[in-house]
Coordinates of C-alpha atoms in Angstrom, one line a residue:
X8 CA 90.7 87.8 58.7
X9 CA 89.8 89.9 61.6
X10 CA 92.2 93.2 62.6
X11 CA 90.8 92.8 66.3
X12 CA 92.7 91.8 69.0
X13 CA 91.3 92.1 72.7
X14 CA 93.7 93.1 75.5
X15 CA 93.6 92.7 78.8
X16 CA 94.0 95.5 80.9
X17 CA 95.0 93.4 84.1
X18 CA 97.8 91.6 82.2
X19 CA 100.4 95.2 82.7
X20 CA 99.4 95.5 86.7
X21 CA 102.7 94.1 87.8
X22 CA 104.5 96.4 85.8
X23 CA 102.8 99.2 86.3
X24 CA 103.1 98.6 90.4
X25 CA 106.5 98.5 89.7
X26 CA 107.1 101.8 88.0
X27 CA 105.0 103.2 90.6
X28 CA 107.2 102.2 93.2
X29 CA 110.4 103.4 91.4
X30 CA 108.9 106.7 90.7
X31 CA 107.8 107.0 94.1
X32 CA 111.4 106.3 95.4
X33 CA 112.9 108.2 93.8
X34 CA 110.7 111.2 94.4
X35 CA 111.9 110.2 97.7
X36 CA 115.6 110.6 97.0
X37 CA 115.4 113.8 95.0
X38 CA 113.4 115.8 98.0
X39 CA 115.8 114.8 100.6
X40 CA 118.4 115.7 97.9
X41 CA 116.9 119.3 97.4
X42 CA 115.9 119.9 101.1
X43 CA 119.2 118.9 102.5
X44 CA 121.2 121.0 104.5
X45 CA 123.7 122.9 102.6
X46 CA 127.4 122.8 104.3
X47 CA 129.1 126.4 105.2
X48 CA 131.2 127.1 102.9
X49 CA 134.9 126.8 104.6
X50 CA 136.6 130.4 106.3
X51 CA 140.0 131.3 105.8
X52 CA 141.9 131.8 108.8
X53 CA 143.3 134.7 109.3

């Protein structure tokens, strides 16, 4: 009995496209989240 079994690189593609995509979305989200614009902070009025 053999112990070799041949895989197929090709068969994952679709799966690896789609962590790709995810990953790259949200690299997306988190730099907008880091390089958004921070809102004053509120003064008292005096």
């Amino acid at each position: 009995m053999e112990s070799y079994s041949y895989v197929n690189i090709f068969e994952t593609k679709g799966l690896e496209y789609l962590l790709l995509i995810c990953f790259l979305v949200l690299f997306v989200v988190l730099v907008r989240y880091l390089s958004a614009p921070k809102a004053p902070a509120n003064k008292p009025k005096t």
